[in-house]
Every structure is written in structure tokens, then in C-alpha cells.
Coordinates of C-alpha atoms in Angstrom, one line a residue:
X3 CA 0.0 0.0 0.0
X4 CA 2.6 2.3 1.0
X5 CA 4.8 1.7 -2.3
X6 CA 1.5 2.4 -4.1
X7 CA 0.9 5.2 -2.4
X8 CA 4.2 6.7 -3.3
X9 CA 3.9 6.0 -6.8
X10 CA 0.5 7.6 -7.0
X11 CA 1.7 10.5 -5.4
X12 CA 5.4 10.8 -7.1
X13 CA 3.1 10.2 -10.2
X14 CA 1.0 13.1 -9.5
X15 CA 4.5 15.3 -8.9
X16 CA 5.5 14.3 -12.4
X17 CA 2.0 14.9 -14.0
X18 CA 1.8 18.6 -12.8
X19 CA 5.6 19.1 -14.0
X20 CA 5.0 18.0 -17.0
X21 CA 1.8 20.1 -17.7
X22 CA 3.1 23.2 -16.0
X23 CA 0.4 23.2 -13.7
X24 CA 3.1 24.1 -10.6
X25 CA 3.5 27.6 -9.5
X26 CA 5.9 30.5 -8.5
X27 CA 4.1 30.1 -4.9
X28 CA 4.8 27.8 -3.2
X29 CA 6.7 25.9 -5.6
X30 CA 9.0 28.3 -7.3
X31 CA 9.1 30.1 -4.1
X32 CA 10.9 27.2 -2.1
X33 CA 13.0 26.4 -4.8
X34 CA 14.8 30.1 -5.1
X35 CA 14.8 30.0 -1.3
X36 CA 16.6 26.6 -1.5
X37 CA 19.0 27.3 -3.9
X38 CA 20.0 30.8 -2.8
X39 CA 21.0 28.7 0.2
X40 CA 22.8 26.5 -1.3
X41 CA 25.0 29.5 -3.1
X42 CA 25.6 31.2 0.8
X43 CA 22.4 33.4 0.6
X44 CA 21.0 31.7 3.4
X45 CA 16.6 32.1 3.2
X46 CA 17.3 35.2 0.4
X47 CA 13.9 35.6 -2.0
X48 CA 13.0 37.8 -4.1
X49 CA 9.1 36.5 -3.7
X50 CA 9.0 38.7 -0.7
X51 CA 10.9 42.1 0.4
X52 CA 12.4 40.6 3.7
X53 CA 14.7 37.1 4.1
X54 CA 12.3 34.2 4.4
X55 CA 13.1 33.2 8.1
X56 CA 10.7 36.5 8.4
X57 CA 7.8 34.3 7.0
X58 CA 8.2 31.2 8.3
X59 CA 10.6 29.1 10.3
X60 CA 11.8 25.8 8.4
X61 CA 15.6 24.6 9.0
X62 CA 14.2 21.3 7.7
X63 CA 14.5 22.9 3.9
X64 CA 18.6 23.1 5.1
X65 CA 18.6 18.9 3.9
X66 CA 17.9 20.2 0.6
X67 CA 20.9 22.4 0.1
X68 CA 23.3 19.3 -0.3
X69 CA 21.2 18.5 -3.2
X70 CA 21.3 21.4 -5.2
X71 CA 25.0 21.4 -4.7
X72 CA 24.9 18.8 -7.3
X73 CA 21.8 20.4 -9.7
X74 CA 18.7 19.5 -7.8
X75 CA 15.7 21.5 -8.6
X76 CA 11.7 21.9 -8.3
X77 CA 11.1 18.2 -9.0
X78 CA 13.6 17.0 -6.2
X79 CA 11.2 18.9 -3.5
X80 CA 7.9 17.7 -4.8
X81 CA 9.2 13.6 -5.5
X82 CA 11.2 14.0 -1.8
X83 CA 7.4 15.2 -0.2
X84 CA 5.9 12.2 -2.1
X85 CA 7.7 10.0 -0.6
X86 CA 8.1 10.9 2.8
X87 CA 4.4 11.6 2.8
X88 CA 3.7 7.7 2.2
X89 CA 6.5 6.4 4.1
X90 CA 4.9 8.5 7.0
X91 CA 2.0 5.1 7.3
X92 CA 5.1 2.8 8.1
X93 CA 5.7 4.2 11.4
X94 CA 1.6 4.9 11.5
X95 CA 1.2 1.3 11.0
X96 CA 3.7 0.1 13.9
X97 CA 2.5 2.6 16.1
X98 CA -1.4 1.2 15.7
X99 CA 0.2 -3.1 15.9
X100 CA 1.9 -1.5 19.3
X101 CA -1.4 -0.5 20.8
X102 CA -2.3 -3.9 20.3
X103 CA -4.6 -2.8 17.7
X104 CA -5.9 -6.1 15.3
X105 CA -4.2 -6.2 11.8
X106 CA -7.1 -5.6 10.0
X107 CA -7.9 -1.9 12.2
X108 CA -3.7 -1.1 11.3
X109 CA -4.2 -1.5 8.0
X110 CA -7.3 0.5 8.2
X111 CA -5.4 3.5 9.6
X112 CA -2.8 2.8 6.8
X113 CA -5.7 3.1 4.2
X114 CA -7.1 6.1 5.2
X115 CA -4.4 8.0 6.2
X116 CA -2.6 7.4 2.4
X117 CA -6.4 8.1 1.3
X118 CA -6.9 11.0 3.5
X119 CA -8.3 13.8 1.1
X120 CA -6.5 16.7 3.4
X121 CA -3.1 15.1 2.7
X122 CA -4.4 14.5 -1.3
X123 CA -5.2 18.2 -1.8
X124 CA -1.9 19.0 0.3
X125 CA 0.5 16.9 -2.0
X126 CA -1.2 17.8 -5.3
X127 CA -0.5 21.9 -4.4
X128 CA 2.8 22.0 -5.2
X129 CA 5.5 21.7 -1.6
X130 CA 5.4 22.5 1.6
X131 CA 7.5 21.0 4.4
X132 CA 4.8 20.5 6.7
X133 CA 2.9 18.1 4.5
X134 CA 6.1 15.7 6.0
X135 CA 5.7 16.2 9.5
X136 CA 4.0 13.1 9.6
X137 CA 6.7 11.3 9.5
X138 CA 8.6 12.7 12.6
X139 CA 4.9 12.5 14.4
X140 CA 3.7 9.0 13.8
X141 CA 7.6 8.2 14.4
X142 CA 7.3 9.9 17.7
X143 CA 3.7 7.9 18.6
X144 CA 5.7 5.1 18.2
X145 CA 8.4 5.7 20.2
X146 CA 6.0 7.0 22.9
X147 CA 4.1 3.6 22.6
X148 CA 7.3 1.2 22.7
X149 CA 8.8 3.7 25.7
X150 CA 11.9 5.1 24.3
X151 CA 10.9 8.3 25.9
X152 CA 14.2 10.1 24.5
X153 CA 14.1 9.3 21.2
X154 CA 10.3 10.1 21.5
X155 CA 11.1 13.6 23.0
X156 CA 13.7 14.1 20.2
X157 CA 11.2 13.0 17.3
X158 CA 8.0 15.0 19.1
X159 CA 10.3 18.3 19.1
X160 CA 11.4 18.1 15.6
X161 CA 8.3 18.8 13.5
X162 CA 8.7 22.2 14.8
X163 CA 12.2 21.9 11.7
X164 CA 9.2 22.0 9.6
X165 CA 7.5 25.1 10.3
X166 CA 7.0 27.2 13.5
X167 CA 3.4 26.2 13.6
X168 CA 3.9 22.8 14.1
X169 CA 4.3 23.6 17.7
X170 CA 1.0 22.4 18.0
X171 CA 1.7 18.7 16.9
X172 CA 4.6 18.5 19.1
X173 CA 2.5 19.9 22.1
X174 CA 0.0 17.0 21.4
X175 CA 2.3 14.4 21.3
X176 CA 3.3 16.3 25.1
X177 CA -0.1 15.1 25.6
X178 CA 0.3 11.4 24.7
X179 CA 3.5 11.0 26.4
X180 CA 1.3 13.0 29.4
X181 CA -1.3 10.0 29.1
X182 CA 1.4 7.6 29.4
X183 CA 2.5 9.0 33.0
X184 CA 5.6 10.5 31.7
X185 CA 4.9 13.9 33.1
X186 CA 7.8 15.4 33.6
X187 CA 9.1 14.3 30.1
X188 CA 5.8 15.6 28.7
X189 CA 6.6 19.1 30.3
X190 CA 9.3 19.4 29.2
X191 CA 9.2 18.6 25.7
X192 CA 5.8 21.2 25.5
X193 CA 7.8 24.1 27.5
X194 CA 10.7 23.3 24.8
X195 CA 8.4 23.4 22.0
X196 CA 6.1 26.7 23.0
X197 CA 9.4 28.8 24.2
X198 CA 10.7 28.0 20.2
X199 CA 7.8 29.3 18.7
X200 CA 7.6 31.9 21.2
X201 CA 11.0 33.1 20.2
X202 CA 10.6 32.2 16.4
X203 CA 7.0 34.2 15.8
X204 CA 8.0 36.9 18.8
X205 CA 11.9 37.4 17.9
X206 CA 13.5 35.6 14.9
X207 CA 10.9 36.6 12.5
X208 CA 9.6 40.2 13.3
X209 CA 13.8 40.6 13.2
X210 CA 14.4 39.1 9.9
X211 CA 11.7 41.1 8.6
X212 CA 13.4 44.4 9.2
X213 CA 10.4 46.4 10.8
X214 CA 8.2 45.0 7.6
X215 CA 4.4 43.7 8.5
X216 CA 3.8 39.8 8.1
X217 CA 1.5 38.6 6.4
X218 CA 0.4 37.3 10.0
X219 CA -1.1 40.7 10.5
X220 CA -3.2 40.7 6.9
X221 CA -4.5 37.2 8.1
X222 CA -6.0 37.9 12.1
X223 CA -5.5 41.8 12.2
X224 CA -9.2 42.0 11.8
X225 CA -9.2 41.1 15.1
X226 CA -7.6 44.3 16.1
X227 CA -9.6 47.7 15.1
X228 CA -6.6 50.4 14.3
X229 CA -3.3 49.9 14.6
X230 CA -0.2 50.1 16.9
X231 CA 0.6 49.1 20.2
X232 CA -2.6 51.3 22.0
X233 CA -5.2 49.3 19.5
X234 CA -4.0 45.8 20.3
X235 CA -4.3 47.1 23.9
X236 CA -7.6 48.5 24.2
X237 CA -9.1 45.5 21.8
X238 CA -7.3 42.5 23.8
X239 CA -10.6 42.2 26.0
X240 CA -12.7 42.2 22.9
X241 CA -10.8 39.2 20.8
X242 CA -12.2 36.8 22.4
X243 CA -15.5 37.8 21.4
X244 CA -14.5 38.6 18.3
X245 CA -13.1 35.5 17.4
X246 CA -15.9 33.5 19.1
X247 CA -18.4 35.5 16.6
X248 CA -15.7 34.4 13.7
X249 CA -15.6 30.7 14.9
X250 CA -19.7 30.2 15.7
X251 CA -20.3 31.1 11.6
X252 CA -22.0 28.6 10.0
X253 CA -19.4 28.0 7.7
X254 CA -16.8 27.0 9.7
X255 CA -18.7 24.8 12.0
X256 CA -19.5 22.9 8.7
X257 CA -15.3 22.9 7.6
X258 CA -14.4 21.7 11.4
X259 CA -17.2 18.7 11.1
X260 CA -15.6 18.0 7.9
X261 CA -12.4 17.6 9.1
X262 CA -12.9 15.9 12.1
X263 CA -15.7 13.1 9.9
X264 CA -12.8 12.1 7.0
X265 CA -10.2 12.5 9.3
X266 CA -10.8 11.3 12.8
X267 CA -14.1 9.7 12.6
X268 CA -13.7 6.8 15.7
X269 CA -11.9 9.5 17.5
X270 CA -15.1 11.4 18.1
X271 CA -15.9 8.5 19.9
X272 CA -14.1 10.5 22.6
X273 CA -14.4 13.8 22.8
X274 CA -11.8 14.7 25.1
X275 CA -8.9 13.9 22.5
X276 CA -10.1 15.9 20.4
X277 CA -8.9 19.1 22.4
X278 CA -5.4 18.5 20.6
X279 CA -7.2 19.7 17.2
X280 CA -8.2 22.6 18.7
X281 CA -5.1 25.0 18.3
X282 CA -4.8 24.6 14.8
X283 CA -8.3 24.4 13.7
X284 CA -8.7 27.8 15.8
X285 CA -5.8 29.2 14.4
X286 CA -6.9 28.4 10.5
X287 CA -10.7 29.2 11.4
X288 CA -9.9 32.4 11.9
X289 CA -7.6 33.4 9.3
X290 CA -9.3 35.5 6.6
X291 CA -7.6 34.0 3.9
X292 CA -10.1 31.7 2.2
X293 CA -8.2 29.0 1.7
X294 CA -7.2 28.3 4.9
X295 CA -10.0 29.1 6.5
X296 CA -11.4 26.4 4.8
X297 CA -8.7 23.9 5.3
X298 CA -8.1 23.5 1.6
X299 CA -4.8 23.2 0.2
X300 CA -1.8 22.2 2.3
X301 CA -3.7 24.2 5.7
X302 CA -4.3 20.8 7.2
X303 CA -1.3 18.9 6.8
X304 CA -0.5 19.2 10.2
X305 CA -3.8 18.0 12.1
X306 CA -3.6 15.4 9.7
X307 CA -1.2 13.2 11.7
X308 CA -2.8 14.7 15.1
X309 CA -6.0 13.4 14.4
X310 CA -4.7 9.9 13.2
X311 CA -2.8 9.4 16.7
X312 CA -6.1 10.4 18.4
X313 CA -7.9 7.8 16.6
X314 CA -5.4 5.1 17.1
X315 CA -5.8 5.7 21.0
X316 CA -9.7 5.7 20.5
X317 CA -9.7 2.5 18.3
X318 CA -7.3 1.1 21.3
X319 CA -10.0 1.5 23.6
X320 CA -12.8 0.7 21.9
X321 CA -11.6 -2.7 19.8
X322 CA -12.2 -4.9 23.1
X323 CA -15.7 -3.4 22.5
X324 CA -16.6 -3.6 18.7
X325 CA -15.8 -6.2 16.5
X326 CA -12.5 -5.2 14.3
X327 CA -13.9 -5.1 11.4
X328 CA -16.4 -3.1 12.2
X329 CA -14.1 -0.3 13.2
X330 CA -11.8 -1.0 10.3
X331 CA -14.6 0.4 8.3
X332 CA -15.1 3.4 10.1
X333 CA -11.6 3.9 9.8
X334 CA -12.0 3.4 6.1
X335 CA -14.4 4.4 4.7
X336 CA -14.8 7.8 5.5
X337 CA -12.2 8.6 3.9
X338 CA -12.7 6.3 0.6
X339 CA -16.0 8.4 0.3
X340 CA -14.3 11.6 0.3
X341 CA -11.9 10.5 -2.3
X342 CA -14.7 9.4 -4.7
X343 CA -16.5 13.2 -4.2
X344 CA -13.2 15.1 -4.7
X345 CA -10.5 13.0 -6.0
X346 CA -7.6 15.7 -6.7
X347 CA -5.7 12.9 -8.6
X348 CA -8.7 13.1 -11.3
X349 CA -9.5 17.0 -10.7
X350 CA -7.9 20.1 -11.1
X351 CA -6.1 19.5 -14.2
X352 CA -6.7 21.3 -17.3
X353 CA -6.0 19.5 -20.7
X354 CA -2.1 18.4 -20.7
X355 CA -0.1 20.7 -23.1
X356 CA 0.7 19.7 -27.1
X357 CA 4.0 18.5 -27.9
X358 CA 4.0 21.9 -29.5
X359 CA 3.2 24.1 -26.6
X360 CA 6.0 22.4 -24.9
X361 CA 9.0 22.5 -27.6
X362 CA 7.6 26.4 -27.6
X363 CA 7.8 26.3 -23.8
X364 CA 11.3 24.4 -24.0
X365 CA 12.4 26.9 -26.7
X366 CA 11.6 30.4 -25.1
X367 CA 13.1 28.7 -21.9
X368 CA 16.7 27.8 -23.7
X369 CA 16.8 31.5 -24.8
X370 CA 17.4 33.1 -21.4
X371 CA 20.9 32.9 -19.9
X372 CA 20.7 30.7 -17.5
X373 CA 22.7 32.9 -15.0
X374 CA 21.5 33.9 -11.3
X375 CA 22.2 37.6 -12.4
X376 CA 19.7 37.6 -14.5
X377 CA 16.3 38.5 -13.7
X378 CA 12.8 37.3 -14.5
X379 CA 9.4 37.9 -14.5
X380 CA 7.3 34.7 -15.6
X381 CA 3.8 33.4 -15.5
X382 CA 3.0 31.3 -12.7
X383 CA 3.2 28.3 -13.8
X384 CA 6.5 28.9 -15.9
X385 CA 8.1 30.5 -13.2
X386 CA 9.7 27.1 -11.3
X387 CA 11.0 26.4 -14.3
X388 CA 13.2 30.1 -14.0
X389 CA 13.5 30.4 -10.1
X390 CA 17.1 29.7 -9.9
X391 CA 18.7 33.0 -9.8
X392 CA 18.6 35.9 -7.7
X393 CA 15.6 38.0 -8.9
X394 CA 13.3 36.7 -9.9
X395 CA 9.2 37.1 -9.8
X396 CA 5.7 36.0 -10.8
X397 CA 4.5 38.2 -13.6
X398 CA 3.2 40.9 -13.8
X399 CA 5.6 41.8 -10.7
X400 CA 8.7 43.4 -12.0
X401 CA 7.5 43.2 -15.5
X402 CA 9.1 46.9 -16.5
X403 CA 12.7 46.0 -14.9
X404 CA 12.9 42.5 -15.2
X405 CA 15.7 41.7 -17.7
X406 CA 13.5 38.7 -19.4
X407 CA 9.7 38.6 -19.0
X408 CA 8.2 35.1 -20.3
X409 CA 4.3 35.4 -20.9
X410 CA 2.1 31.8 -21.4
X411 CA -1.2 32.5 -23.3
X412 CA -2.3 29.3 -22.5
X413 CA -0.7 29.1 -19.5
X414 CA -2.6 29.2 -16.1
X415 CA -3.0 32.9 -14.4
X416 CA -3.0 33.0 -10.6
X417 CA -5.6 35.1 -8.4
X418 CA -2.9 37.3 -7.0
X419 CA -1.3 37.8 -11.0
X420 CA -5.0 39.0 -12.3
X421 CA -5.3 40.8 -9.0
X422 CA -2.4 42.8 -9.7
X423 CA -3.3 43.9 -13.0
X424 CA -2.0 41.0 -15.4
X425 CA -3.6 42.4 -18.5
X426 CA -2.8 45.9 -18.3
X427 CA 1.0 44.4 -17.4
X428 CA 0.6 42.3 -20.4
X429 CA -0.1 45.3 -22.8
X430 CA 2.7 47.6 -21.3
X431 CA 5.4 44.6 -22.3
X432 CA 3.8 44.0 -25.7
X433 CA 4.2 47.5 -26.3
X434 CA 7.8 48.5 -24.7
X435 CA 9.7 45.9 -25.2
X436 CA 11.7 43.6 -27.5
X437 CA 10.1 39.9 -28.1
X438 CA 12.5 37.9 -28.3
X439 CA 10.6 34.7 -29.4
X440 CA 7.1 34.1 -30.1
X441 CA 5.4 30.6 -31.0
X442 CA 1.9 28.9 -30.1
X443 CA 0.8 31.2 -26.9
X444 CA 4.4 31.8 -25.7
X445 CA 5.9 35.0 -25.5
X446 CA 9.2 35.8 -24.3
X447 CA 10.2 39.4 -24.0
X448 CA 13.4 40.9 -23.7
X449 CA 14.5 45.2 -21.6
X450 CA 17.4 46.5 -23.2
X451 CA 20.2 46.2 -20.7

């Protein structure tokens, strides 16, 4: 299953490569971050107008500089997430045979974890580090479960390499270690993992960022009427209220019940496990960015393997109870159901590009020097395929300065490109400067230097 799995998903990688359905965020994004590391720029982007350690907080994307040392690109981050996303049930599945659960009910857990429509939606939007915090997580309920308390405390601390967020997993593998009567261990390990995200949100990244506001503050400064210091103030009695108001909406009452009924069906069985879903579903719920406020994309990746260890420990409890099979299926089968309504495998991709379209693509892309001093502004979807140098940025960002600007007429046009005026962009290029090469849609443009 898992080898399947990984094909499926490596398959999906090489599908959305080959189509140029990947974008400049997140895919392009982490690539330039990547290799500006690797060349001793350490997190520089030109996505964004601060170093990325001002965004977010990932050391883990440090294992990919070796990597591009020796020419690794786009398709090495989006194969590697495959791959460690599947070979994340290995550890699921030794975790679930240590808490004596029946064969059948591992295998289950297996099933709909690799069939879990959150991780799907996650692993077909391009790459994230989080979507592999599984790993480290179920590795860590496994540890927790055989007693290795160290290696536990060592495995439960570093999903937060992945992104500062994951504190949240770590703290509820505190918990299980907690449940296990390893208190002090389970204090420890939480006080470790809140104090980094303390200092990481609080310190690191309001330093990296030079003074610039984070997108933290677009997402949850709603919250906050004004601004400044006196605002935040005055409107800390009123949050709560506010974000109670937020959180009751019909909406996302109906996004949290379909999380929890795909993802950690048995474990509603018992409530009172499910209190270590609350952090992150609270913190996505609120965010007034659609996407994650809807838990679509890769905005679930890390309750994902939170709510599998909660319904491991239900299904523990409850397979003296109910025959195995019976809970196998509820395991199952919510998540087989979800997979036949929205199946992002089968969905989401246009029709794949003419052999044409991609010599043309292949053509206009030989044509640029391929140089890190020389800077680009490309379409979305063309723009991994560029994002190895210095400067460069999703058109129509940068479009009058950029040294190359490569346009797709067929090529797929995100929200925040037609936001920023893509059209208008498009006409000002057409008419200022010098196309360099021009065949079935694609465009590529050339500023005199």
C-alpha cells in the first residue's frame, strides 16, 4: 500500500511538472529560497521584500541544500514530499500493531491515512514542508508507545524543523506522552516546543523582517480595530469575542465537522482527544484567507497526523468493545467516500499541453541565460522552471525591470497575478519591449540592458 501510495503521489509530482500546472508560490518560491542557500544566501527571496526566516521558520528545507550542490531542482522537493508523505503510514502502522490494535484496524489507519483527502489536496498543491511532518509525528507515537521516551522527546520536538506552527503537533504528542504517565518528560518537551515558537514568531521573525508587516497581521489583524501598540491594547478584552463571533459562523462549523468526519471519525468517539485539534483548527478558522479558512490546500497537513494518533488511542480502547472489522470500516471508509466526491488525482487539471506548446515552452526557456544575475518575470506556472537565480518574480511583478519577461497564453493565471493587474501588465510589455521569441501562446520578451 505504501509503495503504491508513493507511486501515485510521485506520479501526481510528475504529472503537474510536466503540464506546467506548478507555480511560482509555493513551488517556485521554495526552490529560489533553496538554492539561494545553497549559493551562501542563506533564506534570500525575491518573492518577498524581507529574508524568508521572516515568514516562516523551516531549517528542515537546510537537507535540501546538499542536493542542489549537485543540480537539484523543483522536481527534487515535490518527488522528496511524495515520498516521505507515504513512508509516514510505516511508522503509523507500527505505532497502531503497538497499541495492540488487530491487523485488519492497522491496515485501516494505513488506508485512510494514504487516502486521506487533506493530505491529497496538500500533495497535489505543489510543496510545503509540513505536509512531511508526519513522519517525525507518527515516528514519535511510536516511540511513545514502545517507551523510548528520549528518542520520542527528540522525534516529538522536531516537526517544529518544519514550520514554526507545528508547535501544535509536538504539544499533542506532550499530551500522549502525558497519558502515558511520563509527566515530567511531557513538560518538558511542550515548554521546549512553545518557548521556540515563542522566540521564532515573537523574535527571529519580526527581526528578519526588518520592521516589515507579516502577512500574519493581513491574516488575524481583523481582530484588532486600528493599529499600533494602543489598538491591540484597548481591543485585547474584545478578541475573544470577536473570534468566538468568527468561529460560531456557520461555515466554519460545517469545515471543522468535515475535518474531524474524514479524518478522525472513531476519534469522536471520545471527545476529550479531540482538544489537541483545537489549536490549529482555531488558528486556521480564523484566518481571513479563504483557503485556509477552509482547510483546503496544504492548511491541514499538520492536524492530519494529530488526528490519526487520536484515533489510534480511541480505536485502542474501543476494539475490546466492537468487533475489528467493524471499526476497520469506520476507519476506512470515510475517507474512501471523500476520495470518490473530490479525487484531486482526477480534478484540477486542465487538458495536458501539445507536444508543440512544450518545444515552444522548451524553446523560449533555452533562450534566457541561465545565469542567477539575471532576472525574471514569468507566468506562474513557468516560473519554477526560472527560479534559480537571484531575482526573480511572478509576472506581472517586475515586468518593467525584469531583464527577461516570459508570458504563457495558454498558461494558467493566478488570483494574485490578475489581482495585480495581469492584462494591463501584459499590454505595457507587448508595447515597450523587445520579443525575443514568439510561438503557439508563448511569449518571451526581452529590456534592453
Amino acid at each position: 500500500m505504501i509503495f503504491l501510495a508513493a507511486s501515485a503521489y510521485v506520479g501526481l509530482a510528475l504529472v503537474r511538472w510536466n503540464a506546467f500546472e506548478t507555480n511560482a508560490f509555493d513551488l517556485g518560491f521554495f526552490d529560489q529560497i533553496i538554492f539561494n542557500t545553497s549559493r551562501g544566501r542563506i533564506f534570500e527571496t525575491s518573492f518577498v521584500s524581507y529574508n524568508f526566516a521572516g515568514q516562516h521558520l523551516e531549517p528542515v528545507l537546510l537537507l535540501f541544500v546538499p542536493a542542489y550542490w549537485f543540480g537539484a531542482g523543483p522536481l527534487t522537493l515535490t518527488v522528496t514530499q511524495a515520498v516521505v508523505a507515504a513512508a509516514a503510514a510505516l511508522p503509523l502502522y507500527l505505532f497502531a500493531r503497538r497499541e495492540r490494535l488487530p491487523v485488519v484496524l492497522a491496515v485501516a489507519a494505513v488506508a485512510a491515512y494514504l487516502l486521506n483527502p487533506y493530505l491529497l489536496r496538500a500533495l497535489a498543491f505543489d510543496f510545503h514542508p509540513e505536509v512531511m511532518v508526519a513522519l517525525p509525528a507518527f515516528t514519535a507515537a511510536w516511540a511513545i508507545s514502545t517507551g523510548r521516551w528520549r528518542f520520542a522527546m527528540v522525534c516529538s520536538l522536531s516537526v517544529l524543523l518544519f514550520k514554526e506552527d507545528a508547535v501544535f503537533v509536538a504539544v499533542a504528542l506532550a499530551g500522549f506522552m502525558y497519558l502515558r504517565g511520563q509527566r515530567r518528560r511531557a513538560v518538558v518537551t511542550a515548554s521546549v516546543a512553545v518557548t521556540y515558537a515563542a522566540l521564532a514568531v515573537l523574535v527571529v521573525m519580526p527581526l528578519a523582517r526588518g520592521g516589515a508587516q507579516s502577512d500574519l497581521v493581513e491574516r488575524y489583524g481583523y481582530l484588532v480595530e486600528g493599529g499600533g501598540i494602543g489598538s491591540l491594547v484597548a481591543s485585547l478584552p474584545l478578541i475573544p469575542f470577536r473570534a468566538a463571533r468568527v468561529l460560531a459562523a456557520p461555515e466554519q462549523a460545517w469545515t471543522t465537522a468535515l475535518f474531524l468526519v474524514t479524518t478522525a471519525t472513531v476519534a469522536i468517539a471520545r471527545p476529550r482527544l479531540l482538544v489537541v485539534l483545537l489549536p490549529g483548527l482555531v488558528l486556521a478558522l480564523l484566518s481571513n484567507h479563504p483557503q485556509q479558512r477552509a482547510l483546503d490546500l496544504h492548511y491541514a497537513a499538520e492536524m492530519v497526523p494529530v488526528a490519526f494518533i487520536a484515533a489510534v488511542v480511541v480505536c485502542r480502547d474501543l476494539s475490546p468493545k466492537i468487533d475489528a472489522r467493524i471499526l476497520a470500516a469506520g476507519v476506512a471508509a470515510p475517507a474512501m467516500f471523500a476520495l470518490m466526491l473530490s479525487n484531486p488525482f482526477l480534478s484540477g487539471h486542465g487538458t495536458p499541453p501539445s507536444a508543440e506548446h512544450v518545444s515552444a515552452v522548451q524553446a523560449a526557456l533555452r533562450l534566457i541565460p541561465d545565469s542567477p544575475k539575471v532576472s525574471v518575470s514569468a507566468q506562474s506556472g513557468l516560473v519554477p522552471r526560472v527560479s534559480q537565480r537571484n531575482d526573480v518574480w511572478e509576472f506581472p511583478r517586475r515586468s518593467r525591470t525584469a531583464d527577461w519577461v516570459l508570458l504563457d497564453q495558454y498558461g494558467f493565471r493566478s488570483s494574485q497575478s490578475l489581482d495585480s493587474g495581469f492584462g494591463r501588465a501584459m499590454v505595457e510589455v507587448r508595447e515597450t519591449a523587445t520579443l525575443v521569441y514568439a510561438a503557439d501562446g508563448v511569449e518571451l520578451y526581452r529590456r534592453a540592458p
